[in-house]
Coordinates of C-alpha atoms and ligand atoms in Angstrom, one line a residue:
X22 CA 4.0 -18.1 -15.9
X23 CA 3.9 -20.8 -13.3
X24 CA 0.5 -21.7 -11.7
X25 CA 0.9 -20.6 -8.1
X26 CA -2.7 -21.0 -6.9
X27 CA -2.5 -22.1 -3.2
X28 CA -4.2 -25.4 -2.3
X29 CA -7.5 -25.0 -0.6
X30 CA -6.3 -27.2 2.3
X31 CA -3.5 -24.8 3.0
X32 CA -5.9 -21.8 3.6
X33 CA -7.1 -20.9 7.1
X34 CA -10.7 -21.8 7.7
X35 CA -11.7 -18.2 8.2
X36 CA -10.5 -17.3 4.7
X37 CA -13.3 -19.4 3.3
X38 CA -15.9 -18.9 6.1
X39 CA -19.4 -17.6 5.3
X40 CA -20.2 -13.9 5.6
X41 CA -22.3 -14.7 8.7
X42 CA -19.4 -16.4 10.4
X43 CA -17.1 -13.5 9.5
X44 CA -19.5 -10.9 10.7
X45 CA -20.3 -12.5 14.0
X46 CA -16.6 -12.8 14.7
X47 CA -16.2 -9.2 13.8
X48 CA -18.9 -8.1 16.1
X49 CA -17.4 -9.9 19.0
X50 CA -14.0 -8.5 18.3
X51 CA -15.2 -5.0 17.6
X52 CA -17.0 -4.8 20.9
X53 CA -13.7 -5.8 22.6
X54 CA -11.7 -3.4 20.6
X55 CA -13.9 -0.4 21.3
X56 CA -13.9 -1.2 25.0
X57 CA -10.2 -1.7 25.1
X58 CA -9.6 1.7 23.4
X59 CA -12.1 3.5 25.5
X60 CA -10.8 2.1 28.8
X61 CA -7.1 2.5 28.1
X62 CA -6.5 5.5 25.7
X63 CA -7.3 9.0 26.9
X64 CA -7.9 10.2 23.4
X65 CA -10.6 7.6 22.6
X66 CA -12.3 8.2 26.0
X67 CA -12.4 12.0 25.2
X68 CA -13.6 11.5 21.6
X69 CA -16.3 9.0 22.5
X70 CA -17.5 11.1 25.5
X71 CA -17.6 14.2 23.3
X72 CA -19.7 12.3 20.7
X73 CA -21.9 11.0 23.5
X74 CA -21.3 7.4 22.5
X75 CA -20.1 4.4 24.6
X76 CA -18.7 1.0 23.5
X77 CA -21.8 -0.6 25.1
X78 CA -24.0 1.3 22.6
X79 CA -22.8 -1.1 19.9
X80 CA -25.6 -3.5 19.2
X81 CA -24.8 -4.3 15.5
X82 CA -21.8 -3.9 13.3
X83 CA -23.5 -1.0 11.6
X84 CA -23.4 1.0 14.9
X85 CA -19.8 1.6 14.3
X86 CA -20.6 4.6 12.1
X87 CA -21.8 6.4 15.3
X88 CA -18.3 6.4 16.6
X89 CA -15.9 9.3 15.8
X90 CA -13.4 9.1 13.0
X91 CA -9.7 9.5 13.8
X92 CA -6.7 10.8 11.8
X93 CA -3.0 11.0 11.6
X94 CA -3.3 14.3 13.5
X95 CA -4.4 12.4 16.5
X96 CA -1.1 10.4 16.4
X97 CA 0.8 13.7 16.0
X98 CA -0.9 15.3 19.0
X99 CA -0.1 12.2 21.1
X100 CA 3.5 11.8 20.0
X101 CA 5.3 9.6 20.8
X102 CA 3.5 7.0 23.0
X103 CA 0.2 8.6 23.9
X104 CA -1.9 6.4 21.7
X105 CA -0.7 3.2 23.4
X106 CA -3.4 1.2 25.2
X107 CA -1.0 -0.9 27.3
X108 CA 1.9 0.1 29.6
X109 CA 5.0 1.0 27.7
X110 CA 6.9 -2.1 29.0
X111 CA 4.3 -4.4 27.4
X112 CA 5.2 -2.9 24.0
X113 CA 8.0 -5.1 22.6
X114 CA 8.4 -3.4 19.2
X115 CA 8.2 0.1 17.9
X116 CA 8.0 1.3 14.3
X117 CA 7.5 4.8 12.9
X118 CA 6.6 6.3 9.6
X119 CA 9.2 8.6 8.0
X120 CA 7.4 11.8 8.9
X121 CA 8.2 13.6 5.7
X122 CA 5.6 16.2 6.6
X123 CA 6.5 16.8 10.3
X124 CA 6.5 14.5 13.3
X125 CA 6.9 10.8 12.6
X126 CA 3.9 8.6 13.5
X127 CA 4.9 6.2 16.2
X128 CA 3.3 2.7 16.4
X129 CA 3.8 -0.1 18.9
X130 CA 3.2 -3.8 19.2
X131 CA 2.7 -6.3 22.1
X132 CA 3.9 -9.8 21.8
X133 CA 0.4 -10.8 20.8
X134 CA 0.3 -8.1 18.1
X135 CA 3.5 -9.3 16.6
X136 CA 2.1 -12.8 16.4
X137 CA -1.1 -11.5 14.6
X138 CA 1.0 -9.4 12.3
X139 CA 3.0 -12.4 11.4
X140 CA -0.2 -14.4 10.7
X141 CA -1.7 -11.8 8.4
X142 CA 1.5 -11.3 6.5
X143 CA 1.9 -15.1 6.2
X144 CA -1.6 -15.2 4.8
X145 CA -0.7 -12.5 2.4
X146 CA 2.4 -14.2 1.2
X147 CA 0.5 -17.5 0.8
X148 CA -2.2 -15.7 -1.2
X149 CA 0.6 -14.4 -3.4
X150 CA 1.6 -18.0 -4.2
X151 CA 4.4 -18.7 -1.8
X152 CA 4.5 -21.7 0.4
X153 CA 6.7 -23.2 3.2
X154 CA 10.3 -23.8 2.0
X155 CA 10.2 -21.2 -0.8
X156 CA 12.9 -18.6 -0.9
X157 CA 12.0 -14.9 -0.6
X158 CA 14.1 -11.9 -1.3
X159 CA 12.8 -9.2 1.0
X160 CA 13.8 -5.8 -0.5
X161 CA 11.6 -3.7 1.7
X162 CA 13.6 -1.5 4.0
X163 CA 14.4 -2.9 7.4
X164 CA 14.3 -0.5 10.3
X165 CA 11.6 1.8 11.6
X166 CA 9.7 1.4 8.3
X167 CA 7.2 -1.5 8.8
X168 CA 7.9 -3.1 5.3
X169 CA 11.1 -5.0 5.9
X170 CA 10.5 -6.4 9.4
X171 CA 6.8 -6.9 8.9
X172 CA 7.3 -9.1 5.9
X173 CA 10.1 -10.9 7.8
X174 CA 7.5 -11.8 10.5
X175 CA 5.2 -13.3 8.0
X176 CA 7.9 -15.1 6.1
X177 CA 9.0 -16.7 9.3
X178 CA 5.4 -17.7 10.2
X179 CA 5.0 -19.3 6.8
X180 CA 8.4 -21.0 7.1
X181 CA 9.9 -19.4 4.1
X182 CA 13.7 -19.0 3.7
X183 CA 14.2 -15.2 3.8
X184 CA 17.0 -13.2 2.2
X185 CA 16.8 -10.1 4.3
X186 CA 18.6 -7.9 1.8
X187 CA 16.5 -4.7 2.6
X188 CA 16.3 -1.8 0.1
X189 CA 19.2 -0.4 -1.8
X190 CA 22.5 -1.6 -3.3
X191 CA 20.8 -2.5 -6.5
X192 CA 23.7 -4.4 -8.1
X193 CA 23.7 -6.7 -5.0
X194 CA 20.0 -7.3 -5.4
X195 CA 20.6 -8.5 -8.9
X196 CA 23.5 -10.6 -7.9
X197 CA 21.5 -12.3 -5.1
X198 CA 18.6 -13.0 -7.4
X199 CA 21.0 -14.7 -9.8
X200 CA 23.0 -16.6 -7.3
X201 CA 20.4 -17.6 -4.6
X202 CA 17.5 -18.1 -7.0
X203 CA 14.6 -16.9 -4.9
X204 CA 11.0 -17.8 -5.8
X205 CA 9.6 -14.4 -4.8
X206 CA 10.6 -10.9 -4.1
X207 CA 8.9 -8.3 -1.9
X208 CA 9.6 -4.8 -3.1
X209 CA 8.1 -1.4 -3.9
X210 CA 7.0 -1.2 -7.5
X211 CA 9.3 1.8 -8.1
X212 CA 12.3 -0.1 -6.7
X213 CA 11.4 -3.1 -8.8
X214 CA 11.9 -0.8 -11.8
X215 CA 15.4 0.1 -10.6
X216 CA 16.2 -3.6 -10.3
X217 CA 14.9 -4.1 -13.8
X218 CA 17.2 -1.4 -15.1
X219 CA 20.2 -3.0 -13.4
X220 CA 19.4 -6.3 -15.1
X221 CA 19.3 -4.6 -18.5
X222 CA 22.5 -2.6 -17.8
X223 CA 24.3 -5.8 -16.7
X224 CA 23.2 -7.5 -19.9
X225 CA 21.2 -10.1 -18.0
X226 CA 17.9 -11.4 -19.1
X227 CA 15.3 -10.8 -16.3
X228 CA 13.0 -13.3 -17.9
X229 CA 15.5 -16.1 -17.1
X230 CA 15.5 -15.6 -13.3
X231 CA 14.0 -18.0 -10.8
X232 CA 11.4 -15.5 -9.7
X233 CA 7.8 -16.6 -9.9
X234 CA 6.1 -13.7 -8.0
X235 CA 6.7 -10.1 -7.0
X236 CA 4.7 -8.8 -4.1
X237 CA 4.5 -5.0 -4.5
X238 CA 3.2 -2.4 -2.2
X239 CA 3.9 0.6 0.0
X240 CA 3.0 3.1 -2.8
X241 CA 0.3 3.4 -5.4
X242 CA 0.9 1.7 -8.7
X243 CA -1.2 0.9 -11.8
X244 CA -2.3 -2.3 -13.5
X245 CA -0.3 -1.0 -16.5
X246 CA 2.8 -1.2 -14.3
X247 CA 1.8 -4.8 -13.3
X248 CA 1.7 -5.8 -16.9
X249 CA 5.0 -4.2 -17.7
X250 CA 6.9 -5.9 -14.8
X251 CA 5.1 -9.3 -15.4
X252 CA 6.3 -9.3 -19.0
X253 CA 9.8 -8.0 -18.2
X254 CA 10.4 -10.7 -15.5
X255 CA 8.0 -13.4 -16.7
X256 CA 6.6 -13.6 -13.2
X257 CA 3.3 -12.9 -11.4
X258 CA 2.9 -9.5 -9.7
X259 CA 0.4 -9.0 -6.9
X260 CA -0.5 -6.1 -4.7
X261 CA 0.1 -5.9 -0.9
X262 CA -1.4 -3.1 1.2
X263 CA -1.0 -1.8 4.7
X264 CA -0.1 1.2 6.8
X265 CA 1.9 1.5 10.0
X266 CA -1.0 2.9 12.1
X267 CA -3.1 -0.1 11.3
X268 CA -0.3 -2.7 11.6
X269 CA 2.0 -2.4 8.6
X270 CA 2.0 -4.6 5.4
X271 CA -0.6 -7.4 5.6
X272 CA -3.9 -5.5 6.0
X273 CA -4.9 -6.7 2.5
X274 CA -3.4 -8.7 -0.3
X275 CA -4.3 -9.8 -3.8
X276 CA -4.8 -13.5 -4.5
X277 CA -2.4 -14.7 -7.3
X278 CA -5.1 -16.9 -8.8
X279 CA -7.5 -13.9 -9.5
X280 CA -5.5 -10.6 -9.3
X281 CA -8.8 -8.8 -9.0
X282 CA -8.2 -6.5 -6.1
X283 CA -7.0 -7.0 -2.6
X284 CA -8.8 -9.1 0.0
X285 CA -8.9 -7.3 3.3
X286 CA -8.2 -9.6 6.2
X287 CA -11.5 -8.7 7.8
X288 CA -11.1 -10.9 10.8
X289 CA -8.6 -8.3 12.1
X290 CA -9.4 -5.1 10.2
X291 CA -12.9 -3.7 9.6
X292 CA -13.1 -1.6 6.4
X293 CA -15.5 1.3 5.6
X294 CA -15.5 3.8 2.8
X295 CA -16.4 7.4 3.5
X296 CA -16.9 10.5 1.4
X297 CA -13.7 12.4 2.3
X298 CA -15.6 15.7 2.4
X299 CA -18.9 14.9 4.0
X300 CA -17.5 12.0 6.1
X301 CA -20.6 10.0 5.3
X302 CA -20.3 6.2 4.8
X303 CA -20.6 5.2 1.2
X304 CA -22.3 2.1 -0.1
X305 CA -20.2 -0.8 -1.4
X306 CA -18.7 -0.2 -4.8
X307 CA -18.3 3.6 -4.5
X308 CA -15.0 5.3 -4.6
X309 CA -14.0 7.1 -1.4
X310 CA -11.6 7.1 1.5
X311 CA -10.8 3.9 3.2
X312 CA -11.4 3.9 7.0
X313 CA -10.1 1.0 9.1
X314 CA -10.8 -0.2 12.6
X315 CA -8.6 -2.8 14.2
X316 CA -10.4 -5.7 15.8
X317 CA -7.6 -7.5 17.7
X318 CA -4.7 -5.1 18.3
X319 CA -3.6 -4.7 21.9
X320 CA -0.9 -2.0 22.0
X321 CA -2.4 0.4 19.5
X322 CA -6.1 -0.1 18.8
X323 CA -7.3 2.2 16.0
X324 CA -10.9 3.1 15.7
X325 CA -12.3 4.4 12.4
X326 CA -8.9 5.5 11.3
X327 CA -8.9 7.6 8.1
X328 CA -6.2 6.1 5.9
X329 CA -6.2 8.9 3.3
X330 CA -6.2 6.2 0.7
X331 CA -8.9 6.3 -2.0
X332 CA -10.4 3.0 -3.2
X333 CA -13.7 1.0 -3.5
X334 CA -14.9 -2.0 -1.6
X335 CA -16.2 -5.0 -3.5
X336 CA -17.5 -8.4 -2.4
X337 CA -15.1 -11.4 -2.0
X338 CA -14.1 -13.7 -4.8
X339 CA -11.2 -16.1 -4.2
X340 CA -11.8 -15.6 -0.5
X341 CA -15.0 -14.6 1.3
X342 CA -13.5 -11.5 2.7
X343 CA -14.2 -8.2 1.0
X344 CA -11.9 -6.8 -1.6
X345 CA -10.6 -3.2 -2.1
X346 CA -9.6 -2.2 -5.6
X347 CA -6.1 -1.0 -6.2
X348 CA -5.6 2.3 -4.3
X349 CA -6.0 5.1 -6.8
X350 CA -3.9 7.5 -4.7
X351 CA -3.9 9.3 -1.4
X352 CA -6.2 12.2 -0.6
X353 CA -3.1 14.4 -0.3
X354 CA -1.7 13.3 -3.6
X355 CA -4.7 14.3 -5.6
X356 CA -3.8 17.1 -7.9
X357 CA -6.5 19.6 -8.7
X358 CA -5.4 21.2 -11.9
X359 CA -7.7 24.0 -13.1
X360 CA -10.7 22.1 -11.8
X361 CA -9.8 18.6 -12.9
X362 CA -8.9 16.0 -10.3
X363 CA -5.9 13.9 -11.2
X364 CA -3.7 11.2 -9.5
X365 CA -0.1 10.4 -10.4
X366 CA -1.1 6.8 -11.1
X367 CA -3.3 8.0 -14.0
X368 CA -0.2 9.7 -15.6
X369 CA 1.7 6.5 -14.9
X370 CA -0.8 4.6 -17.0
X371 CA -0.5 7.0 -19.9
X372 CA 3.3 6.8 -19.8
X373 CA 3.3 3.1 -19.8
X374 CA 1.0 3.0 -22.8
X375 CA 3.4 5.1 -24.9
X376 CA 6.1 3.1 -26.7
X377 CA 9.5 4.7 -26.4
X378 CA 9.0 6.0 -22.9
X379 CA 10.7 4.4 -19.8
X380 CA 8.4 3.8 -16.8
X381 CA 10.1 6.5 -14.6
X382 CA 8.5 9.9 -14.0
X383 CA 8.1 12.9 -11.8
X384 CA 5.5 15.6 -11.6
X385 CA 6.3 19.2 -11.0
X386 CA 3.6 21.7 -10.0
X387 CA 4.1 25.4 -10.2
X388 CA 1.9 28.5 -10.2
X389 CA 3.2 31.1 -12.6
X390 CA 0.9 34.1 -12.9
X391 CA -1.5 32.5 -10.5
X392 CA -2.3 29.7 -12.9
X393 CA -1.5 26.1 -11.8
X394 CA 0.9 24.3 -14.3
X395 CA 1.9 20.7 -14.4
X396 CA 5.2 19.7 -15.9
X397 CA 5.6 16.0 -16.4
X398 CA 9.3 14.8 -16.4
X399 CA 9.4 11.6 -18.4
X400 CA 12.3 9.6 -19.7
X401 CA 12.9 7.9 -23.1
X402 CA 14.2 4.4 -23.6
X403 CA 17.6 3.8 -25.1
X404 CA 16.1 3.3 -28.6
X405 CA 14.3 6.6 -28.7
X406 CA 16.9 8.8 -27.1
X407 CA 17.6 11.3 -29.9
X408 CA 16.6 14.9 -29.5
X409 CA 14.1 14.5 -32.2
X410 CA 12.5 11.3 -30.9
X411 CA 12.2 12.8 -27.4
X412 CA 10.5 15.9 -28.6
X413 CA 8.0 13.8 -30.6
X414 CA 7.4 11.6 -27.6
X415 CA 6.7 14.6 -25.4
X416 CA 4.2 16.1 -27.8
X417 CA 2.5 12.8 -28.3
X418 CA 2.2 12.2 -24.6
X419 CA 0.8 15.7 -23.9
X420 CA -1.8 15.2 -26.6
X421 CA -2.8 11.8 -25.2
X422 CA -3.1 13.2 -21.7
X423 CA -5.3 16.0 -23.0
X424 CA -7.6 13.7 -24.8
X425 CA -7.7 10.9 -22.2
X426 CA -7.6 13.0 -19.0
X427 CA -8.8 16.3 -20.2
X428 CA -5.9 18.4 -18.9
X429 CA -3.2 20.4 -20.6
X430 CA 0.2 19.7 -19.3
X431 CA 3.8 20.2 -20.6
X432 CA 6.0 17.1 -21.0
X433 CA 9.8 17.0 -20.9
X434 CA 11.3 13.8 -22.1
X435 CA 14.9 13.4 -21.0
X436 CA 17.5 10.9 -22.0
X437 CA 17.6 7.5 -20.3
X438 CA 18.9 7.4 -16.7
X439 CA 18.2 11.1 -15.8
X440 CA 15.2 10.8 -13.5
X441 CA 16.1 10.0 -9.9
X442 CA 15.6 6.3 -9.1
X443 CA 13.8 5.1 -6.1
X444 CA 15.1 2.6 -3.5
X445 CA 11.8 2.5 -1.6
X446 CA 8.8 4.7 -1.9
X447 CA 9.2 6.9 -5.0
X448 CA 8.7 10.6 -4.8
X449 CA 6.4 11.4 -7.7
X450 CA 5.3 14.9 -6.9
X451 CA 7.3 18.0 -6.4
X452 CA 5.1 20.9 -5.5
X453 CA 6.6 24.4 -6.1
X454 CA 3.3 26.2 -5.6
X455 CA 3.2 28.7 -2.8
X456 CA 1.5 27.4 0.3
X457 CA -1.9 29.2 0.8
Ligands
LIG527 O1 3.9 1.4 3.5 C1 3.3 -0.5 4.8 C2 3.7 -1.4 3.7 C3 5.0 -1.9 3.5 C4 2.7 -1.8 2.8 C5 5.2 -2.8 2.5 C6 3.0 -2.7 1.8 C7 4.2 -3.2 1.6 P1 3.4 3.3 5.7 O2 4.9 3.6 5.5 O3 2.8 3.7 7.0 O4 3.3 1.7 5.6 O5 2.6 3.9 4.5 C8 1.3 3.6 4.4 O6 1.5 3.7 2.0 O7 -1.5 4.7 3.6 C9 -0.8 4.1 1.4 O8 -0.9 5.5 1.1 C10 0.5 3.6 0.9 N1 0.4 2.2 0.5 C11 0.8 1.1 1.1 N2 0.5 0.0 0.4 C12 0.0 0.4 -0.8 C13 -0.5 -0.2 -1.9 C14 3.6 0.9 4.5 N3 -0.4 -1.5 -2.1 C15 0.8 4.2 3.1 N4 -1.0 0.5 -2.9 C16 -0.7 3.9 2.9 C17 -1.1 1.9 -2.8 C18 -0.1 1.8 -0.7 N5 -0.6 2.5 -1.7

């Protein structure tokens, strides 16, 4: 694979600043952000007042823990525009999450916010190994989802040439990769697998493409998946993280030269990790729920926002800003099966380690006779598609999951091409259990 390490002189000074410099900038900005939220958003005023805390009580960064946590429910309660801290006519862009579980979450940006969003995404794309003049195929969906248009802003800021293909139309994705010869692709990991399938079905060698890097995010994925795609395409694959409420893609990104977790762009987003049950802040290194506070956002400041994403914070390496390890999963995706906690990404790792299985899967939960059951729907490769091979693969995977993860599951391995393919975020979990 090509060496894509960015040159030091291309980085922004803040990326290499000392911790002291970063923290003093954070303090100044945090103080502004708390005041801005308190003065302009009824919800923050009410929450702070109820907790008997005022932005002026912030005398060190650590004082942030005295402020109340916020959640997606706050967005729902204030749907659509009640979380905005500026008059609606200063909001020049709106995005929204899909709202699979009810009301969509609406987010807004001022002109200044869009500029900052472009900067943090540009920084992310540069950390991924792209530079001005490179060609980027952007296969994140354009529209209300922040993926497509967010990456576009950053690509423009970095002066890349963008192919704004959006998600879907997989044969066209393959055609554009072959004809336009992009250097990089931004895509969800599950959709990258669909594109890989299309290469194979079209008898094209994915290792022969011009692609040097894939920038994957918007859903949890494992290091085993990274390896699989890096080998298949002979390109680097790095992780990009973000969420609409906090800005969209570009909150954190892996550096291509180290691939050791995602550096959080801490000059704009302040991270904490809490125990999701006790809500207490956990020390660096411990696994818990990521909580983010925006430091510079005008239209939609977020204070101590519970992302629902489980990860750990680590000190910086390639950059001085802190890293978060790959997201293990979301709080809501954690399966508790007869007392054992499990995330879909752990099953993904097991599937990828088993020769003969394709990387596609779905998990079905049911509760016959009041007992939770997990059925894993996997898929064989073309070479192992006979009934006999598939039965053996299923047994072997169930045994492996039992010994590695400590749970009994049933596994159905179906012939190639049977599991529904993703064109964006994959749906991994189908829960048939009755709602309590
Ligand atoms: O998914 C923003 C995004 C677009 C990020 C493109 C990266 C690339 P939402 O639709 O609001 O925003 O979904 C946010 O997706 O809370 C995580 O649960 C999950 N997520 C995003 N990036 C990652 C990642 C976009 N790299 C939710 N790893 C977040 C794991 C991720 N999960």
